[in-house]
Amino acid sequence: MSFSPAKTLLLVASLILSHPALCGKASTAIGAAISHPDRQAGDAIDDNKRKPEAILSFFDIKPGDKVLDVLAGSGYYSELLSRVVGEKGKVIIHNDQHFLKYYGVALDARLAGKRLNNTQRIDISLNQLALEDNSLDTVFIILGYHDFYYVFSESEKIDVPKVLAKFKRFLKPGGTVAIVDHEALKGAPANSGHTLHRIDPNRVKADMQKAGFRFDGESSILANEGDDKTKQIWDIPNRQTSRFVLRFKNEK
């Protein structure tokens, strides 16, 4: 399902009005990041589908933040995050070896010449990821949470409770976990993350609440009523899947 320009602007405006922190420096930084002249051409083409202004606004990304971009792939959002948080902020770009098989070359090109000098790249299994406690403002998981349930091999299987407990330690009190993913049918089993590359948003909510995070809101900005949620994402034209947007807060 596509949105008219007027409807998209209305949705973005409603997000801004409902989140005062989006005013001023944050909204200016987001707009500047999206319109930055040094962005890669392919990224700008994806903007219409991914609606980064609304997404970054919903998750209250702002200058000075420290963000972990989990399973960041080629770094579409890593670059935007880098420009929004600015020189006083930091973005940790995470991928595991499986993701690097598909996205490593593109990520190398994005980071070549120290284009994003407020970023740190970490290539490691989520099971082995180690960061300083209480150091992050946001854990950003875009189109990657379903891969927590993708079994590359038994030795690489992600220990979901263990990883979520790490995120809880890494985040500051009140910090945010930002999750966007391809939507599976309600009640779909966890292995839909493996078979369809989708996940039921209710499973995500249950996982996060069990780990001690508070559900803090959701947005339908990326919903697509025409998406056939029984199909693999690769079988959807232009991968225009219905995507849920969930925000959680770290309460200690």
PDB file of C-alpha atoms in Angstrom:
ATOM      1  CA  MET A   1       0.000   0.000   0.000  1.00  0.00           C
ATOM      2  CA  SER A   2       1.390   3.399  -0.963  1.00  0.00           C
ATOM      3  CA  PHE A   3       0.753   6.750   0.699  1.00  0.00           C
ATOM      4  CA  SER A   4      -0.009   9.991  -1.087  1.00  0.00           C
ATOM      5  CA  PRO A   5       2.425  12.862  -0.358  1.00  0.00           C
ATOM      6  CA  ALA A   6      -0.307  14.643   1.598  1.00  0.00           C
ATOM      7  CA  LYS A   7      -1.059  11.605   3.747  1.00  0.00           C
ATOM      8  CA  THR A   8       2.628  10.979   4.408  1.00  0.00           C
ATOM      9  CA  LEU A   9       3.129  14.579   5.513  1.00  0.00           C
ATOM     10  CA  LEU A  10       0.096  14.280   7.794  1.00  0.00           C
ATOM     11  CA  LEU A  11       1.474  11.124   9.407  1.00  0.00           C
ATOM     12  CA  VAL A  12       4.872  12.722   9.954  1.00  0.00           C
ATOM     13  CA  ALA A  13       3.239  15.850  11.386  1.00  0.00           C
ATOM     14  CA  SER A  14       1.184  13.780  13.808  1.00  0.00           C
ATOM     15  CA  LEU A  15       4.325  12.036  15.033  1.00  0.00           C
ATOM     16  CA  ILE A  16       6.056  15.355  15.603  1.00  0.00           C
ATOM     17  CA  LEU A  17       3.107  16.854  17.452  1.00  0.00           C
ATOM     18  CA  SER A  18       2.874  13.827  19.748  1.00  0.00           C
ATOM     19  CA  HIS A  19       6.616  13.909  20.598  1.00  0.00           C
ATOM     20  CA  PRO A  20       7.841  17.358  21.699  1.00  0.00           C
ATOM     21  CA  ALA A  21      11.486  16.205  21.582  1.00  0.00           C
ATOM     22  CA  LEU A  22      11.200  16.020  17.812  1.00  0.00           C
ATOM     23  CA  CYS A  23      11.063  19.798  17.581  1.00  0.00           C
ATOM     24  CA  GLY A  24      14.104  22.011  17.224  1.00  0.00           C
ATOM     25  CA  LYS A  25      17.498  20.395  16.878  1.00  0.00           C
ATOM     26  CA  ALA A  26      16.273  16.815  16.457  1.00  0.00           C
ATOM     27  CA  SER A  27      13.864  17.475  13.586  1.00  0.00           C
ATOM     28  CA  THR A  28      16.392  19.800  11.924  1.00  0.00           C
ATOM     29  CA  ALA A  29      19.122  17.147  12.182  1.00  0.00           C
ATOM     30  CA  ILE A  30      16.851  14.450  10.735  1.00  0.00           C
ATOM     31  CA  GLY A  31      15.872  16.620   7.797  1.00  0.00           C
ATOM     32  CA  ALA A  32      19.492  17.545   7.142  1.00  0.00           C
ATOM     33  CA  ALA A  33      20.592  13.906   7.259  1.00  0.00           C
ATOM     34  CA  ILE A  34      17.999  12.845   4.707  1.00  0.00           C
ATOM     35  CA  SER A  35      18.787  15.722   2.349  1.00  0.00           C
ATOM     36  CA  HIS A  36      22.587  15.490   2.772  1.00  0.00           C
ATOM     37  CA  PRO A  37      24.282  15.848  -0.648  1.00  0.00           C
ATOM     38  CA  ASP A  38      26.766  13.046   0.058  1.00  0.00           C
ATOM     39  CA  ARG A  39      24.126  10.334   0.448  1.00  0.00           C
ATOM     40  CA  GLN A  40      24.386   7.374  -1.887  1.00  0.00           C
ATOM     41  CA  ALA A  41      21.922   7.399  -4.787  1.00  0.00           C
ATOM     42  CA  GLY A  42      20.426   4.031  -3.893  1.00  0.00           C
ATOM     43  CA  ASP A  43      19.608   5.215  -0.392  1.00  0.00           C
ATOM     44  CA  ALA A  44      17.594   8.160  -1.638  1.00  0.00           C
ATOM     45  CA  ILE A  45      15.617   5.845  -3.922  1.00  0.00           C
ATOM     46  CA  ASP A  46      14.700   3.700  -0.904  1.00  0.00           C
ATOM     47  CA  ASP A  47      13.420   6.645   1.123  1.00  0.00           C
ATOM     48  CA  ASN A  48       9.902   6.485  -0.290  1.00  0.00           C
ATOM     49  CA  LYS A  49       9.545   2.885   0.859  1.00  0.00           C
ATOM     50  CA  ARG A  50      11.361   3.191   4.172  1.00  0.00           C
ATOM     51  CA  LYS A  51      10.104   6.652   5.268  1.00  0.00           C
ATOM     52  CA  PRO A  52      13.188   7.487   7.343  1.00  0.00           C
ATOM     53  CA  GLU A  53      11.956  10.898   8.513  1.00  0.00           C
ATOM     54  CA  ALA A  54       8.941   9.357  10.215  1.00  0.00           C
ATOM     55  CA  ILE A  55      10.933   6.409  11.575  1.00  0.00           C
ATOM     56  CA  LEU A  56      13.803   8.434  13.039  1.00  0.00           C
ATOM     57  CA  SER A  57      11.299  10.873  14.493  1.00  0.00           C
ATOM     58  CA  PHE A  58       9.175   8.133  16.069  1.00  0.00           C
ATOM     59  CA  PHE A  59      12.254   6.712  17.777  1.00  0.00           C
ATOM     60  CA  ASP A  60      13.392  10.186  18.923  1.00  0.00           C
ATOM     61  CA  ILE A  61      16.905   9.984  17.480  1.00  0.00           C
ATOM     62  CA  LYS A  62      18.684  13.246  18.254  1.00  0.00           C
ATOM     63  CA  PRO A  63      22.096  14.941  18.217  1.00  0.00           C
ATOM     64  CA  GLY A  64      24.526  13.582  20.786  1.00  0.00           C
ATOM     65  CA  ASP A  65      22.925  10.142  21.035  1.00  0.00           C
ATOM     66  CA  LYS A  66      24.892   6.896  21.110  1.00  0.00           C
ATOM     67  CA  VAL A  67      23.170   4.244  19.010  1.00  0.00           C
ATOM     68  CA  LEU A  68      23.807   0.553  18.337  1.00  0.00           C
ATOM     69  CA  ASP A  69      22.604  -0.377  14.830  1.00  0.00           C
ATOM     70  CA  VAL A  70      22.015  -4.133  15.104  1.00  0.00           C
ATOM     71  CA  LEU A  71      22.428  -6.307  11.995  1.00  0.00           C
ATOM     72  CA  ALA A  72      22.875  -3.092  10.073  1.00  0.00           C
ATOM     73  CA  GLY A  73      23.472  -4.738   6.696  1.00  0.00           C
ATOM     74  CA  SER A  74      24.832  -2.287   4.136  1.00  0.00           C
ATOM     75  CA  GLY A  75      24.234   0.605   6.527  1.00  0.00           C
ATOM     76  CA  TYR A  76      21.289   2.523   5.030  1.00  0.00           C
ATOM     77  CA  TYR A  77      20.190   3.590   8.505  1.00  0.00           C
ATOM     78  CA  SER A  78      23.718   3.635   9.933  1.00  0.00           C
ATOM     79  CA  GLU A  79      24.555   6.579   7.691  1.00  0.00           C
ATOM     80  CA  LEU A  80      21.402   8.494   8.575  1.00  0.00           C
ATOM     81  CA  LEU A  81      21.949   7.823  12.269  1.00  0.00           C
ATOM     82  CA  SER A  82      25.546   8.994  11.978  1.00  0.00           C
ATOM     83  CA  ARG A  83      24.492  12.319  10.499  1.00  0.00           C
ATOM     84  CA  VAL A  84      21.657  12.852  12.988  1.00  0.00           C
ATOM     85  CA  VAL A  85      23.684  12.157  16.153  1.00  0.00           C
ATOM     86  CA  GLY A  86      26.514  14.331  14.855  1.00  0.00           C
ATOM     87  CA  GLU A  87      30.061  14.784  16.095  1.00  0.00           C
ATOM     88  CA  LYS A  88      29.030  14.552  19.754  1.00  0.00           C
ATOM     89  CA  GLY A  89      27.209  11.267  19.152  1.00  0.00           C
ATOM     90  CA  LYS A  90      28.271   7.807  18.051  1.00  0.00           C
ATOM     91  CA  VAL A  91      26.856   4.945  15.977  1.00  0.00           C
ATOM     92  CA  ILE A  92      28.055   1.381  16.462  1.00  0.00           C
ATOM     93  CA  ILE A  93      27.476  -0.544  13.233  1.00  0.00           C
ATOM     94  CA  HIS A  94      26.972  -4.229  13.979  1.00  0.00           C
ATOM     95  CA  ASN A  95      26.858  -7.204  11.626  1.00  0.00           C
ATOM     96  CA  ASP A  96      27.570 -10.890  12.025  1.00  0.00           C
ATOM     97  CA  GLN A  97      29.439 -13.049   9.531  1.00  0.00           C
ATOM     98  CA  HIS A  98      26.252 -14.224   7.825  1.00  0.00           C
ATOM     99  CA  PHE A  99      25.112 -10.669   7.126  1.00  0.00           C
ATOM    100  CA  LEU A 100      28.566  -9.719   5.868  1.00  0.00           C
ATOM    101  CA  LYS A 101      28.332 -12.392   3.171  1.00  0.00           C
ATOM    102  CA  TYR A 102      25.520 -10.376   1.615  1.00  0.00           C
ATOM    103  CA  TYR A 103      26.213  -6.809   2.701  1.00  0.00           C
ATOM    104  CA  GLY A 104      29.907  -6.618   3.503  1.00  0.00           C
ATOM    105  CA  VAL A 105      31.050  -5.200   0.170  1.00  0.00           C
ATOM    106  CA  ALA A 106      28.374  -2.504   0.182  1.00  0.00           C
ATOM    107  CA  LEU A 107      29.208  -1.603   3.787  1.00  0.00           C
ATOM    108  CA  ASP A 108      32.912  -1.359   2.948  1.00  0.00           C
ATOM    109  CA  ALA A 109      32.063   1.086   0.164  1.00  0.00           C
ATOM    110  CA  ARG A 110      29.854   3.147   2.462  1.00  0.00           C
ATOM    111  CA  LEU A 111      32.574   3.517   5.068  1.00  0.00           C
ATOM    112  CA  ALA A 112      35.478   4.007   2.634  1.00  0.00           C
ATOM    113  CA  GLY A 113      37.524   7.142   3.098  1.00  0.00           C
ATOM    114  CA  LYS A 114      36.266   7.559   6.668  1.00  0.00           C
ATOM    115  CA  ARG A 115      33.016   9.058   5.377  1.00  0.00           C
ATOM    116  CA  LEU A 116      31.280   8.503   8.709  1.00  0.00           C
ATOM    117  CA  ASN A 117      33.944   9.229  11.296  1.00  0.00           C
ATOM    118  CA  ASN A 118      31.598   9.064  14.293  1.00  0.00           C
ATOM    119  CA  THR A 119      30.919   5.372  13.679  1.00  0.00           C
ATOM    120  CA  GLN A 120      32.478   2.188  15.010  1.00  0.00           C
ATOM    121  CA  ARG A 121      32.158  -1.067  13.095  1.00  0.00           C
ATOM    122  CA  ILE A 122      31.786  -4.344  14.985  1.00  0.00           C
ATOM    123  CA  ASP A 123      31.587  -7.653  13.087  1.00  0.00           C
ATOM    124  CA  ILE A 124      30.662 -10.350  15.593  1.00  0.00           C
ATOM    125  CA  SER A 125      27.913 -12.762  16.576  1.00  0.00           C
ATOM    126  CA  LEU A 126      25.242 -11.175  18.745  1.00  0.00           C
ATOM    127  CA  ASN A 127      25.935 -13.951  21.257  1.00  0.00           C
ATOM    128  CA  GLN A 128      29.478 -12.601  21.629  1.00  0.00           C
ATOM    129  CA  LEU A 129      28.730  -8.876  21.470  1.00  0.00           C
ATOM    130  CA  ALA A 130      30.124  -6.958  24.443  1.00  0.00           C
ATOM    131  CA  LEU A 131      29.677  -3.229  25.130  1.00  0.00           C
ATOM    132  CA  GLU A 132      29.886  -0.980  28.156  1.00  0.00           C
ATOM    133  CA  ASP A 133      26.878  -1.123  30.468  1.00  0.00           C
ATOM    134  CA  ASN A 134      24.569   1.927  30.551  1.00  0.00           C
ATOM    135  CA  SER A 135      26.308   3.386  27.494  1.00  0.00           C
ATOM    136  CA  LEU A 136      23.599   3.473  24.801  1.00  0.00           C
ATOM    137  CA  ASP A 137      20.622   5.721  24.205  1.00  0.00           C
ATOM    138  CA  THR A 138      19.067   3.478  21.540  1.00  0.00           C
ATOM    139  CA  VAL A 139      19.330  -0.062  20.231  1.00  0.00           C
ATOM    140  CA  PHE A 140      18.152   0.102  16.628  1.00  0.00           C
ATOM    141  CA  ILE A 141      16.956  -3.171  15.040  1.00  0.00           C
ATOM    142  CA  ILE A 142      15.646  -2.540  11.538  1.00  0.00           C
ATOM    143  CA  LEU A 143      14.472  -5.560   9.510  1.00  0.00           C
ATOM    144  CA  GLY A 144      16.717  -7.789  11.598  1.00  0.00           C
ATOM    145  CA  TYR A 145      14.754  -9.040  14.600  1.00  0.00           C
ATOM    146  CA  HIS A 146      13.301 -11.951  12.616  1.00  0.00           C
ATOM    147  CA  ASP A 147      16.890 -13.103  12.070  1.00  0.00           C
ATOM    148  CA  PHE A 148      17.151 -13.684  15.811  1.00  0.00           C
ATOM    149  CA  TYR A 149      15.122 -16.791  14.920  1.00  0.00           C
ATOM    150  CA  TYR A 150      16.965 -17.646  11.702  1.00  0.00           C
ATOM    151  CA  VAL A 151      19.161 -20.695  12.238  1.00  0.00           C
ATOM    152  CA  PHE A 152      22.272 -20.340  10.082  1.00  0.00           C
ATOM    153  CA  SER A 153      23.765 -23.328  11.898  1.00  0.00           C
ATOM    154  CA  GLU A 154      23.402 -24.777  15.369  1.00  0.00           C
ATOM    155  CA  SER A 155      26.718 -23.223  16.394  1.00  0.00           C
ATOM    156  CA  GLU A 156      25.500 -19.762  15.275  1.00  0.00           C
ATOM    157  CA  LYS A 157      21.989 -19.992  16.707  1.00  0.00           C
ATOM    158  CA  ILE A 158      21.137 -16.753  18.499  1.00  0.00           C
ATOM    159  CA  ASP A 159      20.272 -17.044  22.181  1.00  0.00           C
ATOM    160  CA  VAL A 160      17.423 -14.533  22.149  1.00  0.00           C
ATOM    161  CA  PRO A 161      16.930 -14.108  25.934  1.00  0.00           C
ATOM    162  CA  LYS A 162      20.695 -13.746  26.402  1.00  0.00           C
ATOM    163  CA  VAL A 163      20.953 -11.104  23.673  1.00  0.00           C
ATOM    164  CA  LEU A 164      17.984  -9.105  24.966  1.00  0.00           C
ATOM    165  CA  ALA A 165      19.496  -9.184  28.454  1.00  0.00           C
ATOM    166  CA  LYS A 166      22.670  -7.716  26.958  1.00  0.00           C
ATOM    167  CA  PHE A 167      20.711  -4.916  25.328  1.00  0.00           C
ATOM    168  CA  LYS A 168      19.106  -4.148  28.676  1.00  0.00           C
ATOM    169  CA  ARG A 169      22.533  -3.823  30.294  1.00  0.00           C
ATOM    170  CA  PHE A 170      23.981  -1.784  27.439  1.00  0.00           C
ATOM    171  CA  LEU A 171      21.127   0.738  27.470  1.00  0.00           C
ATOM    172  CA  LYS A 172      20.907   3.676  29.809  1.00  0.00           C
ATOM    173  CA  PRO A 173      17.855   3.818  32.086  1.00  0.00           C
ATOM    174  CA  GLY A 174      15.012   5.093  29.919  1.00  0.00           C
ATOM    175  CA  GLY A 175      16.849   4.097  26.741  1.00  0.00           C
ATOM    176  CA  THR A 176      14.956   2.908  23.672  1.00  0.00           C
ATOM    177  CA  VAL A 177      14.816  -0.306  21.690  1.00  0.00           C
ATOM    178  CA  ALA A 178      13.605   0.522  18.182  1.00  0.00           C
ATOM    179  CA  ILE A 179      12.253  -2.385  16.116  1.00  0.00           C
ATOM    180  CA  VAL A 180      10.970  -2.416  12.539  1.00  0.00           C
ATOM    181  CA  ASP A 181      10.386  -5.727  10.794  1.00  0.00           C
ATOM    182  CA  HIS A 182       8.507  -7.655   8.135  1.00  0.00           C
ATOM    183  CA  GLU A 183       5.131  -8.655   9.560  1.00  0.00           C
ATOM    184  CA  ALA A 184       4.028 -12.276   9.804  1.00  0.00           C
ATOM    185  CA  LEU A 185       0.458 -13.420  10.414  1.00  0.00           C
ATOM    186  CA  LYS A 186      -0.760 -13.142  13.982  1.00  0.00           C
ATOM    187  CA  GLY A 187       0.085 -16.329  15.818  1.00  0.00           C
ATOM    188  CA  ALA A 188       2.814 -17.328  13.363  1.00  0.00           C
ATOM    189  CA  PRO A 189       5.455 -19.565  14.976  1.00  0.00           C
ATOM    190  CA  ALA A 190       8.887 -18.259  15.829  1.00  0.00           C
ATOM    191  CA  ASN A 191      10.443 -20.203  12.963  1.00  0.00           C
ATOM    192  CA  SER A 192       8.657 -17.895  10.500  1.00  0.00           C
ATOM    193  CA  GLY A 193      11.780 -15.808  11.036  1.00  0.00           C
ATOM    194  CA  HIS A 194      13.642 -18.650   9.345  1.00  0.00           C
ATOM    195  CA  THR A 195      11.103 -19.820   6.754  1.00  0.00           C
ATOM    196  CA  LEU A 196       9.552 -16.500   5.652  1.00  0.00           C
ATOM    197  CA  HIS A 197      11.974 -13.875   7.031  1.00  0.00           C
ATOM    198  CA  ARG A 198       8.986 -12.435   8.908  1.00  0.00           C
ATOM    199  CA  ILE A 199       7.886 -12.338  12.525  1.00  0.00           C
ATOM    200  CA  ASP A 200       4.637 -11.822  14.413  1.00  0.00           C
ATOM    201  CA  PRO A 201       4.795  -8.436  16.210  1.00  0.00           C
ATOM    202  CA  ASN A 202       3.066 -10.005  19.200  1.00  0.00           C
ATOM    203  CA  ARG A 203       6.001 -12.408  19.570  1.00  0.00           C
ATOM    204  CA  VAL A 204       8.375  -9.440  19.580  1.00  0.00           C
ATOM    205  CA  LYS A 205       6.281  -7.717  22.239  1.00  0.00           C
ATOM    206  CA  ALA A 206       6.234 -10.881  24.352  1.00  0.00           C
ATOM    207  CA  ASP A 207      10.014 -11.343  24.026  1.00  0.00           C
ATOM    208  CA  MET A 208      10.715  -7.745  24.951  1.00  0.00           C
ATOM    209  CA  GLN A 209       8.338  -7.608  27.887  1.00  0.00           C
ATOM    210  CA  LYS A 210       9.706 -10.895  29.215  1.00  0.00           C
ATOM    211  CA  ALA A 211      13.178  -9.333  29.038  1.00  0.00           C
ATOM    212  CA  GLY A 212      12.004  -6.411  31.164  1.00  0.00           C
ATOM    213  CA  PHE A 213      11.361  -3.747  28.539  1.00  0.00           C
ATOM    214  CA  ARG A 214       8.219  -1.612  28.601  1.00  0.00           C
ATOM    215  CA  PHE A 215       6.184  -1.360  25.423  1.00  0.00           C
ATOM    216  CA  ASP A 216       6.046   2.358  24.619  1.00  0.00           C
ATOM    217  CA  GLY A 217       4.150   2.670  21.350  1.00  0.00           C
ATOM    218  CA  GLU A 218       3.791   1.602  17.741  1.00  0.00           C
ATOM    219  CA  SER A 219       3.199   3.186  14.358  1.00  0.00           C
ATOM    220  CA  SER A 220       1.376   1.981  11.238  1.00  0.00           C
ATOM    221  CA  ILE A 221       3.439   4.224   8.938  1.00  0.00           C
ATOM    222  CA  LEU A 222       4.916   1.180   7.131  1.00  0.00           C
ATOM    223  CA  ALA A 223       1.803  -1.009   7.111  1.00  0.00           C
ATOM    224  CA  ASN A 224       0.718  -2.491   3.794  1.00  0.00           C
ATOM    225  CA  GLU A 225      -2.743  -4.051   3.743  1.00  0.00           C
ATOM    226  CA  GLY A 226      -2.037  -5.671   0.371  1.00  0.00           C
ATOM    227  CA  ASP A 227       0.918  -7.708   1.594  1.00  0.00           C
ATOM    228  CA  ASP A 228       0.499 -11.493   1.527  1.00  0.00           C
ATOM    229  CA  LYS A 229       2.014 -12.385   4.893  1.00  0.00           C
ATOM    230  CA  THR A 230       2.109 -16.090   4.030  1.00  0.00           C
ATOM    231  CA  LYS A 231       4.860 -15.480   1.463  1.00  0.00           C
ATOM    232  CA  GLN A 232       8.591 -15.083   1.878  1.00  0.00           C
ATOM    233  CA  ILE A 233       9.674 -11.454   1.661  1.00  0.00           C
ATOM    234  CA  TRP A 234      11.676 -12.276  -1.484  1.00  0.00           C
ATOM    235  CA  ASP A 235       8.414 -13.168  -3.249  1.00  0.00           C
ATOM    236  CA  ILE A 236       6.824  -9.760  -2.613  1.00  0.00           C
ATOM    237  CA  PRO A 237       7.245  -7.250  -5.489  1.00  0.00           C
ATOM    238  CA  ASN A 238       9.915  -4.685  -4.599  1.00  0.00           C
ATOM    239  CA  ARG A 239       9.917  -6.241  -1.096  1.00  0.00           C
ATOM    240  CA  GLN A 240       7.038  -3.876  -0.292  1.00  0.00           C
ATOM    241  CA  THR A 241       6.065  -5.909   2.768  1.00  0.00           C
ATOM    242  CA  SER A 242       3.885  -4.769   5.608  1.00  0.00           C
ATOM    243  CA  ARG A 243       6.268  -3.671   8.351  1.00  0.00           C
ATOM    244  CA  PHE A 244       5.489  -3.098  12.001  1.00  0.00           C
ATOM    245  CA  VAL A 245       7.163  -0.337  14.015  1.00  0.00           C
ATOM    246  CA  LEU A 246       7.533  -0.927  17.754  1.00  0.00           C
ATOM    247  CA  ARG A 247       9.166   1.164  20.492  1.00  0.00           C
ATOM    248  CA  PHE A 248      10.249  -0.143  23.883  1.00  0.00           C
ATOM    249  CA  LYS A 249      11.810   1.555  26.900  1.00  0.00           C
ATOM    250  CA  ASN A 250      14.431   0.250  29.289  1.00  0.00           C
ATOM    251  CA  GLU A 251      13.265   0.454  32.875  1.00  0.00           C
ATOM    252  CA  LYS A 252      15.773  -0.493  35.546  1.00  0.00           C
TER     253      LYS A 252
END
